mmCIF file of C-alpha atoms in Angstrom:
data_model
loop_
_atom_site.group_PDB
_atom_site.id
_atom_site.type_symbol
_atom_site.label_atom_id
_atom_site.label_comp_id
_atom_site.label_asym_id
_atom_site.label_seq_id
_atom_site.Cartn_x
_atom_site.Cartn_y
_atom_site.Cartn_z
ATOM 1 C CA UNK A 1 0.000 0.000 0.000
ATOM 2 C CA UNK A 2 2.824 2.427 0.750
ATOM 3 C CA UNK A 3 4.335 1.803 -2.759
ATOM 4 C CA UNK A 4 0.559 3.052 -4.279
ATOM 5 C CA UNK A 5 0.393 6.349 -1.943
ATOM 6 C CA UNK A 6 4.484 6.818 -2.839
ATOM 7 C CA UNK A 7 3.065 6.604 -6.456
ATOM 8 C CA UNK A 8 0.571 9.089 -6.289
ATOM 9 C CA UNK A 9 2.175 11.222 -4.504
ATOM 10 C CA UNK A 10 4.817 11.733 -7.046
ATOM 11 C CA UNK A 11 2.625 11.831 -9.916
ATOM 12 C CA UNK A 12 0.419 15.119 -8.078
ATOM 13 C CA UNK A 13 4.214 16.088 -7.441
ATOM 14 C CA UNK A 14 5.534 16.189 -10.921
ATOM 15 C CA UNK A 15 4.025 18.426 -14.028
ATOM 16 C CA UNK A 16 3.028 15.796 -15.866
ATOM 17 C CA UNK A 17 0.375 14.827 -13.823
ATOM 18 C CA UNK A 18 -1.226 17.724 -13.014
ATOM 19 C CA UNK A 19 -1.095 18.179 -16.771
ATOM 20 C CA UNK A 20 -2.970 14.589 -17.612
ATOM 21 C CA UNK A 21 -5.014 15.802 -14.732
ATOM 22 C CA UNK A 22 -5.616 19.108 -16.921
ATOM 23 C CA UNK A 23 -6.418 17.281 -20.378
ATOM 24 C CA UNK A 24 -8.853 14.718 -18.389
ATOM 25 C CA UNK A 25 -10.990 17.497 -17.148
ATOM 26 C CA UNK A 26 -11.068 19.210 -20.904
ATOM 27 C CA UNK A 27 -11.891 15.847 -22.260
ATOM 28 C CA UNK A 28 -14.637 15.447 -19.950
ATOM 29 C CA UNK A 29 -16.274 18.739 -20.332
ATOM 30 C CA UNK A 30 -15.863 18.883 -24.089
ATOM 31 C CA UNK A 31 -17.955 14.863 -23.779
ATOM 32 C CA UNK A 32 -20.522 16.346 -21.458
ATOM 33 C CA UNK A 33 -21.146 19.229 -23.552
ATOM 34 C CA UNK A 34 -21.392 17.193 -27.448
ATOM 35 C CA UNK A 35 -23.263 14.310 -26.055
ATOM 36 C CA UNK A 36 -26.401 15.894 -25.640
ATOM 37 C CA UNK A 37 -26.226 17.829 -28.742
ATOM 38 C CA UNK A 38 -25.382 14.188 -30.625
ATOM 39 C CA UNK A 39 -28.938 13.049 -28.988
ATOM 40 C CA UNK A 40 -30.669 15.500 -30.300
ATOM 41 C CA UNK A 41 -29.153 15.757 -33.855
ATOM 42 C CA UNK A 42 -29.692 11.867 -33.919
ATOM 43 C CA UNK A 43 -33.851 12.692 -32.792
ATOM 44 C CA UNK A 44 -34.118 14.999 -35.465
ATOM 45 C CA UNK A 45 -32.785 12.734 -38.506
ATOM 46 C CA UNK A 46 -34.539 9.737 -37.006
ATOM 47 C CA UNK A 47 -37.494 12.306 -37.506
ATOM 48 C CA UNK A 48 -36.743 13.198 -40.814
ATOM 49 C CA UNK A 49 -36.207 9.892 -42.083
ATOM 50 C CA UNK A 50 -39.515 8.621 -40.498
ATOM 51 C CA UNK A 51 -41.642 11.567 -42.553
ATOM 52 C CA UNK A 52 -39.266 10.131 -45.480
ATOM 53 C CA UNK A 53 -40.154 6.730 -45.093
ATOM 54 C CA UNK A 54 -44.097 8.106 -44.608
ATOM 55 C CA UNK A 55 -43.748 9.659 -47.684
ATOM 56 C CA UNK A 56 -42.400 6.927 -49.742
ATOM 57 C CA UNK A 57 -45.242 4.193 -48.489
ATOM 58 C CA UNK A 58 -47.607 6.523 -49.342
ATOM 59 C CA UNK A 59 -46.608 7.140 -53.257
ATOM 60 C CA UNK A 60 -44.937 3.751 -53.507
#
């Protein structure tokens, strides 16, 4: 167990890890922030291909 804590405590020490650290959080916020927006651009072509599909029954 001492050889983990050693471990991390170098790692918050040195500038490497607080800049992983720095590009985790980015990554994370950038994720939070498209996600939705994916869910709701996927809604609106499932929508659009549904009133496509509609249309096509109907004159096929």
């Amino acid at each position: 167990m001492g050889a983990v804590a050693n471990y991390l405590k170098r790692f918050v020490r040195e500038e490497d890890g607080v800049t992983i650290v720095e590009m985790v959080i980015i990554v994370a916020v950038i994720l939070i922030l498209i996600i939705p927006a994916l869910a709701d651009l996927g809604t609106a072509e499932d929508e659009k291909l549904k009133d496509l599909r509609q249309k096509l029954d109907k004159n096929g």
